[in-house]
Coordinates of C-alpha atoms and ligand atoms in Angstrom, one line a residue:
M1 CA -70.3 232.0 225.2
K2 CA -73.5 232.6 224.0
A3 CA -74.5 231.4 220.5
A4 CA -78.0 231.2 218.3
V5 CA -77.8 227.6 217.2
Y6 CA -80.3 225.1 216.0
Y7 CA -81.0 221.4 216.2
E8 CA -82.6 220.9 213.1
T9 CA -83.0 223.0 210.0
G10 CA -86.4 224.7 209.1
G11 CA -88.1 228.2 209.5
P12 CA -86.3 231.1 211.5
Q13 CA -88.0 229.4 214.7
V14 CA -85.6 226.9 215.1
F15 CA -82.8 229.2 216.4
K16 CA -82.3 229.0 220.2
Y17 CA -80.1 231.3 221.8
E18 CA -78.1 229.0 224.1
D19 CA -74.8 228.6 226.2
V20 CA -72.4 226.4 224.1
P21 CA -68.6 225.6 224.7
D22 CA -66.1 228.1 223.6
P23 CA -64.3 227.3 220.2
S24 CA -60.9 225.8 220.4
C25 CA -58.1 227.4 218.7
G26 CA -56.1 225.1 216.2
P27 CA -52.6 225.8 215.3
R28 CA -52.9 227.6 212.2
D29 CA -56.6 229.2 213.7
I30 CA -57.4 232.5 215.5
V31 CA -60.2 233.0 218.0
I32 CA -62.2 236.4 217.6
D33 CA -64.5 237.9 220.0
I34 CA -67.2 238.8 217.7
K35 CA -68.6 242.6 217.5
A36 CA -70.8 242.2 214.3
I37 CA -72.3 239.5 211.8
S38 CA -73.7 239.9 208.3
I39 CA -76.3 237.7 207.7
E40 CA -75.6 236.2 204.3
G41 CA -78.1 235.4 201.8
G42 CA -76.5 231.6 201.9
D43 CA -76.8 231.6 206.0
V44 CA -81.0 231.9 205.3
L45 CA -80.8 229.0 203.0
N46 CA -78.5 226.9 205.0
R47 CA -80.6 227.5 208.1
A48 CA -83.9 226.6 205.9
G49 CA -82.2 223.1 204.6
G50 CA -78.6 223.0 204.4
P51 CA -75.7 220.8 205.7
M52 CA -75.5 220.5 209.7
P53 CA -71.9 219.2 210.3
A54 CA -72.4 219.4 214.1
V55 CA -75.7 219.4 216.7
P56 CA -76.6 222.0 217.7
H57 CA -75.0 223.8 214.8
I58 CA -74.3 227.3 214.4
V59 CA -74.8 228.6 210.8
G60 CA -73.1 231.8 209.2
Y61 CA -70.3 232.7 206.8
D62 CA -69.1 236.5 207.9
A63 CA -68.4 238.3 210.8
A64 CA -65.9 240.8 212.4
G65 CA -64.5 240.9 215.7
V66 CA -61.2 241.6 217.6
I67 CA -58.6 238.4 217.9
C68 CA -58.2 237.1 221.2
Q69 CA -56.5 233.9 220.6
V70 CA -53.6 232.9 218.0
G71 CA -52.6 229.5 217.0
E72 CA -48.9 228.4 217.5
K73 CA -48.2 228.4 213.7
V74 CA -50.0 231.7 212.7
T75 CA -47.3 234.5 212.4
N76 CA -48.8 237.4 210.8
R77 CA -51.7 238.4 213.2
H78 CA -51.8 238.7 217.0
I79 CA -54.4 239.3 219.8
G80 CA -56.1 242.5 220.0
Q81 CA -56.3 243.1 216.0
R82 CA -59.6 244.1 214.3
V83 CA -60.2 241.6 211.9
T84 CA -63.2 240.5 209.5
T85 CA -63.3 237.1 209.0
L86 CA -65.1 234.2 206.6
S87 CA -65.6 230.5 207.4
P88 CA -68.5 228.2 206.3
F89 CA -70.1 228.2 209.3
G90 CA -69.9 229.6 213.0
S91 CA -70.6 233.3 212.7
H92 CA -73.8 233.6 215.0
A93 CA -72.2 233.4 217.9
E94 CA -70.3 235.4 220.6
K95 CA -66.9 233.8 219.7
R96 CA -65.6 232.0 216.3
A97 CA -62.4 230.1 215.7
L98 CA -61.5 229.9 212.0
A99 CA -58.2 229.4 209.9
A100 CA -56.0 232.6 210.2
I101 CA -56.0 232.2 206.3
T102 CA -59.4 233.6 205.6
S103 CA -59.3 236.7 208.0
W104 CA -58.5 240.4 206.7
I105 CA -57.2 243.4 208.8
I106 CA -59.9 245.9 209.3
P107 CA -58.6 249.5 208.2
D108 CA -59.1 252.2 210.6
K109 CA -61.8 253.9 209.0
V110 CA -63.9 250.9 208.7
S111 CA -66.3 249.7 211.2
F112 CA -66.9 245.9 212.4
E113 CA -70.3 246.7 211.0
E114 CA -69.0 247.6 207.5
A115 CA -65.9 244.9 207.7
A116 CA -68.4 242.2 208.3
C117 CA -70.2 242.6 205.0
V118 CA -67.2 242.5 203.0
P119 CA -65.8 239.2 202.6
V120 CA -68.7 237.3 201.0
T121 CA -71.1 240.0 199.7
F122 CA -68.5 242.0 198.0
G123 CA -65.8 239.2 197.2
T124 CA -68.6 237.4 195.3
A125 CA -69.8 240.2 193.5
H126 CA -66.4 241.3 192.3
D127 CA -65.5 237.6 191.2
C128 CA -68.8 237.3 189.2
L129 CA -68.3 240.9 187.5
F130 CA -64.6 240.9 186.8
E131 CA -62.6 237.5 187.4
F132 CA -65.2 235.2 186.1
G133 CA -67.6 237.7 184.0
R134 CA -64.7 239.7 182.3
L135 CA -66.6 243.0 182.6
K136 CA -65.3 245.9 180.8
A137 CA -66.3 249.7 180.7
G138 CA -69.0 250.4 178.1
E139 CA -70.7 246.9 178.3
T140 CA -73.9 246.7 179.8
V141 CA -74.6 244.3 182.4
L142 CA -77.9 243.0 184.0
I143 CA -77.8 242.0 187.8
Q144 CA -80.8 239.9 189.0
A145 CA -81.8 240.6 192.6
G146 CA -80.2 243.7 192.6
A147 CA -81.9 244.6 195.8
G148 CA -79.9 241.4 197.4
G149 CA -76.7 242.0 199.2
V150 CA -74.4 240.6 196.7
G151 CA -76.5 242.6 194.2
M152 CA -75.9 245.8 195.9
A153 CA -72.4 245.3 196.0
A154 CA -72.2 244.4 192.2
I155 CA -74.3 247.4 191.5
Q156 CA -71.5 249.5 192.8
L157 CA -68.4 247.7 191.2
A158 CA -69.9 247.5 188.1
K159 CA -70.8 251.4 187.7
R160 CA -67.3 252.1 189.3
A161 CA -65.8 250.1 186.1
G162 CA -67.8 252.3 183.6
A163 CA -70.7 249.6 182.8
R164 CA -74.2 250.3 182.2
V165 CA -76.0 249.0 184.9
L166 CA -79.6 247.2 184.7
A167 CA -81.0 245.4 187.5
T168 CA -84.1 243.7 188.7
A169 CA -86.2 243.6 191.9
S170 CA -89.6 242.7 193.0
S171 CA -90.7 246.4 193.4
D172 CA -90.5 250.0 192.2
K173 CA -89.9 251.0 195.7
R174 CA -86.8 248.5 196.2
L175 CA -85.4 249.8 192.8
E176 CA -85.6 253.3 193.8
R177 CA -83.2 252.6 196.8
L178 CA -80.8 251.2 194.3
K179 CA -80.1 254.4 192.5
A180 CA -77.7 256.0 194.7
Y181 CA -75.5 252.9 194.4
G182 CA -75.4 253.5 190.5
L183 CA -78.0 251.7 188.9
D184 CA -79.0 252.9 185.6
V185 CA -82.2 251.6 184.8
G186 CA -84.3 249.5 187.1
I187 CA -86.6 246.4 185.8
N188 CA -89.4 245.4 188.2
Y189 CA -89.8 241.8 187.1
A190 CA -93.0 241.4 189.0
E191 CA -94.8 243.6 186.7
K192 CA -92.6 243.6 183.3
D193 CA -91.1 240.9 181.3
L194 CA -87.8 240.8 181.9
V195 CA -86.9 239.4 178.5
S196 CA -88.8 242.0 176.4
E197 CA -87.7 245.1 178.7
V198 CA -83.7 244.3 178.4
R199 CA -84.3 244.0 174.8
R200 CA -86.3 247.5 174.7
L201 CA -83.4 248.9 176.6
T202 CA -80.6 247.4 174.5
E203 CA -81.9 247.9 171.0
N204 CA -83.0 244.4 170.9
Q205 CA -79.3 243.2 171.6
G206 CA -79.1 241.9 174.9
V207 CA -76.9 242.5 177.6
D208 CA -73.0 241.8 177.6
L209 CA -73.2 240.2 181.1
A210 CA -75.8 238.8 183.3
V211 CA -75.1 238.1 186.9
D212 CA -77.4 235.9 188.5
G213 CA -78.0 234.5 192.2
V214 CA -81.3 233.5 191.9
G215 CA -81.3 230.5 189.6
G216 CA -84.2 228.3 188.3
K217 CA -86.6 230.2 186.0
V218 CA -84.7 233.4 186.8
L219 CA -81.8 231.9 185.4
Q220 CA -83.5 230.5 182.2
K221 CA -84.2 234.3 181.8
S222 CA -80.8 235.6 182.4
I223 CA -79.7 233.2 179.5
E224 CA -82.3 234.8 177.1
A225 CA -81.6 238.4 178.3
A226 CA -77.8 237.9 177.0
R227 CA -76.9 239.1 173.7
S228 CA -75.3 236.7 171.2
R229 CA -71.6 236.1 172.2
G230 CA -73.0 237.0 175.9
R231 CA -71.8 235.7 179.4
I232 CA -74.1 234.6 181.9
I233 CA -72.8 234.1 185.4
T234 CA -74.7 231.9 188.3
F235 CA -73.8 232.2 191.6
G236 CA -76.6 231.1 193.7
Q237 CA -80.2 230.0 194.2
A238 CA -81.8 232.8 196.3
G239 CA -85.2 231.8 194.4
R240 CA -85.1 228.3 196.0
G241 CA -86.1 226.6 192.8
S242 CA -84.7 223.9 191.0
W243 CA -81.3 223.8 189.7
R244 CA -82.5 222.2 186.4
I245 CA -82.2 224.5 183.3
D246 CA -82.7 224.1 179.5
V247 CA -79.2 225.1 178.0
S248 CA -80.0 225.0 174.3
G249 CA -80.2 228.9 174.2
L250 CA -76.5 228.7 175.0
A251 CA -75.2 227.2 171.4
L252 CA -78.0 228.7 169.4
G253 CA -76.4 232.2 171.0
N254 CA -72.8 231.1 171.4
K255 CA -73.2 232.3 174.8
T256 CA -71.4 231.3 178.1
L257 CA -72.7 230.2 181.0
T258 CA -70.1 230.2 184.1
G259 CA -70.6 229.2 187.6
V260 CA -69.0 231.2 190.9
Y261 CA -68.3 229.9 194.0
L262 CA -66.0 232.0 196.2
G263 CA -65.1 229.6 198.7
A264 CA -63.4 227.5 195.8
E265 CA -61.2 230.6 195.4
I266 CA -60.7 232.1 199.2
A267 CA -57.7 230.3 199.8
T268 CA -55.7 231.8 196.6
E269 CA -53.7 235.0 196.8
R270 CA -55.6 236.5 194.2
A271 CA -58.9 236.1 196.3
Q272 CA -57.1 237.6 199.5
K273 CA -55.6 240.2 197.9
M274 CA -59.3 241.2 196.0
I275 CA -60.9 241.2 199.5
G276 CA -58.3 243.4 201.1
Q277 CA -58.6 245.8 198.4
L278 CA -61.9 246.1 198.9
L279 CA -61.9 246.8 202.3
M280 CA -59.2 249.7 201.4
D281 CA -61.6 250.9 198.9
I282 CA -64.4 250.9 201.7
A283 CA -61.9 252.9 204.0
A284 CA -61.5 255.6 200.7
G285 CA -65.2 256.3 200.8
I286 CA -65.2 254.6 197.0
I287 CA -68.0 251.8 197.7
Q288 CA -70.4 251.8 200.3
V289 CA -71.4 249.0 202.6
P290 CA -75.5 249.5 202.4
I291 CA -76.7 248.2 205.9
D292 CA -80.4 248.1 206.3
R293 CA -81.1 246.8 209.8
K294 CA -79.5 245.5 212.9
F295 CA -80.8 243.0 215.4
L296 CA -79.6 241.5 218.9
L297 CA -77.6 238.1 218.4
S298 CA -80.3 237.0 220.7
R299 CA -83.0 237.9 218.3
A300 CA -81.6 235.7 215.2
A301 CA -85.0 234.2 214.3
E302 CA -86.3 238.0 214.0
A303 CA -83.6 238.9 211.8
H304 CA -83.8 235.9 209.6
A305 CA -87.5 236.6 209.4
Y306 CA -87.1 239.6 208.3
I307 CA -84.8 239.0 205.6
E308 CA -87.3 236.3 204.6
S309 CA -89.9 239.1 204.2
R310 CA -87.7 240.6 201.1
Q311 CA -88.0 244.2 203.0
A312 CA -84.5 244.5 203.2
V313 CA -82.5 246.8 201.1
G314 CA -78.7 246.0 201.9
R315 CA -77.3 243.7 204.9
V316 CA -79.1 242.7 207.9
L317 CA -76.8 242.3 210.8
L318 CA -76.6 240.6 214.3
I319 CA -74.7 242.1 216.9
P320 CA -73.4 239.7 220.2
Ligands
NAP401 N1 -71.5 231.1 195.0 C1 -71.2 231.8 196.0 O1 -69.7 231.9 196.4 C2 -72.1 232.6 196.6 C3 -71.6 233.9 197.5 C4 -72.6 234.5 198.1 C5 -74.0 234.2 197.7 N2 -74.1 233.1 197.4 C6 -75.8 232.7 197.0 O2 -76.2 233.9 196.3 C7 -77.6 234.0 196.6 C8 -77.9 235.7 196.8 O3 -76.9 235.7 198.1 P1 -77.3 237.1 199.0 O4 -76.3 236.9 200.0 O5 -77.4 238.4 197.9 O6 -78.9 237.1 199.2 P2 -79.7 238.3 199.7 O7 -79.0 239.4 200.2 O8 -80.8 237.2 200.9 O9 -80.7 238.5 198.4 C9 -81.4 237.7 197.7 C10 -82.5 238.6 196.8 O10 -83.1 237.4 196.1 C11 -84.5 238.1 195.6 N3 -85.3 237.1 195.5 C12 -85.5 236.3 194.4 N4 -86.4 235.5 194.7 C13 -86.5 235.1 195.8 C14 -87.0 234.0 196.9 N5 -88.0 233.3 196.3 N6 -86.7 234.2 198.0 C15 -86.1 235.4 198.6 N7 -85.4 236.1 198.0 C16 -85.6 236.2 196.5 C17 -84.9 239.0 196.5 O11 -84.8 240.2 196.1 P3 -86.5 240.5 195.4 O12 -87.5 240.6 196.3 O13 -86.1 241.8 195.0 O14 -86.5 239.6 194.2 C18 -83.7 239.4 197.6 O15 -83.3 240.5 198.1 C19 -78.0 233.1 197.9 O16 -78.6 231.9 197.1 C20 -76.4 232.8 198.4 O17 -76.6 231.5 199.0 C21 -73.2 232.2 196.4

């Protein structure tokens, strides 16, 4: 099969489009013919400097496709089914093998492109807001990097739950695009001070919940922007800065900082059902999957460079 591989981490130019051996199917695995790959924020960070369990390495969490092989111990999947999948790596290829437990049947009305974006992007947003963020109707939530993949999913899910939704992005143009997905008030952090803006918008109280996938100095501001007894969720490091922060503001405001990692929950029945339900909600048209642009798999380097240019609003896909 063909795959976008790399031999060392670095800029998008490390990708090579090469022939590699087809993946083999373990007893509890399925193999899929990939039809659409969602490039996750974590894929970009992993390519830039993440772990490489094998050389050459095939990066990538999420891909959707058609099952072409089923392991002997798998009883609930069969050849020909349309599934979307999540695995720690292997999405940037024509085929992937993975544990059947991290595959979900795609409802008829959902395309491969839409389904590819669901497990990590929407699953993480849902866990940040509800399972760990305990968001309730009537509360105010701040979503950092609202124009990112997880950010756009979180905006929709928070709005649907009856929250007032504030979100940040690096330009007014990006914020404008988020209104269609449920954004109430956008904050252009390149031009305005985030903490003063949040205070102005919340009668000086701060937000009930801040969801932060940027980390570093931005996470520090998320802590400051939360109200007394507020909750802050940290789930990522899109800003590529240090993980170190000053936690003194937590105690002074009786605030709670919680880390969220979907991978640690993915094999639970709860997470399995949650992602299955998100797919059903997309089929019913209750939530939308914003797709910015598609590239051929052979152009993986261009696609990653486009994401790093921070122009994308919604997911960028690769098509084998
Ligand atoms: N814990 C988990 O289970 C989990 C799951 C999914 C993702 N993640 C992590 O969460 C983070 C966000 O993921 P994502 O998929 O939403 O990412 P994404 O789609 O690539 O979006 C990231 C956003 O971050 C903003 N940003 C701020 N500083 C940046 C910088 N220095 N470089 C690039 N972008 C910057 C950009 O928006 P502006 O230009 O508007 O600021 C960009 O749209 C990543 O670190 C990812 O690894 C963790």
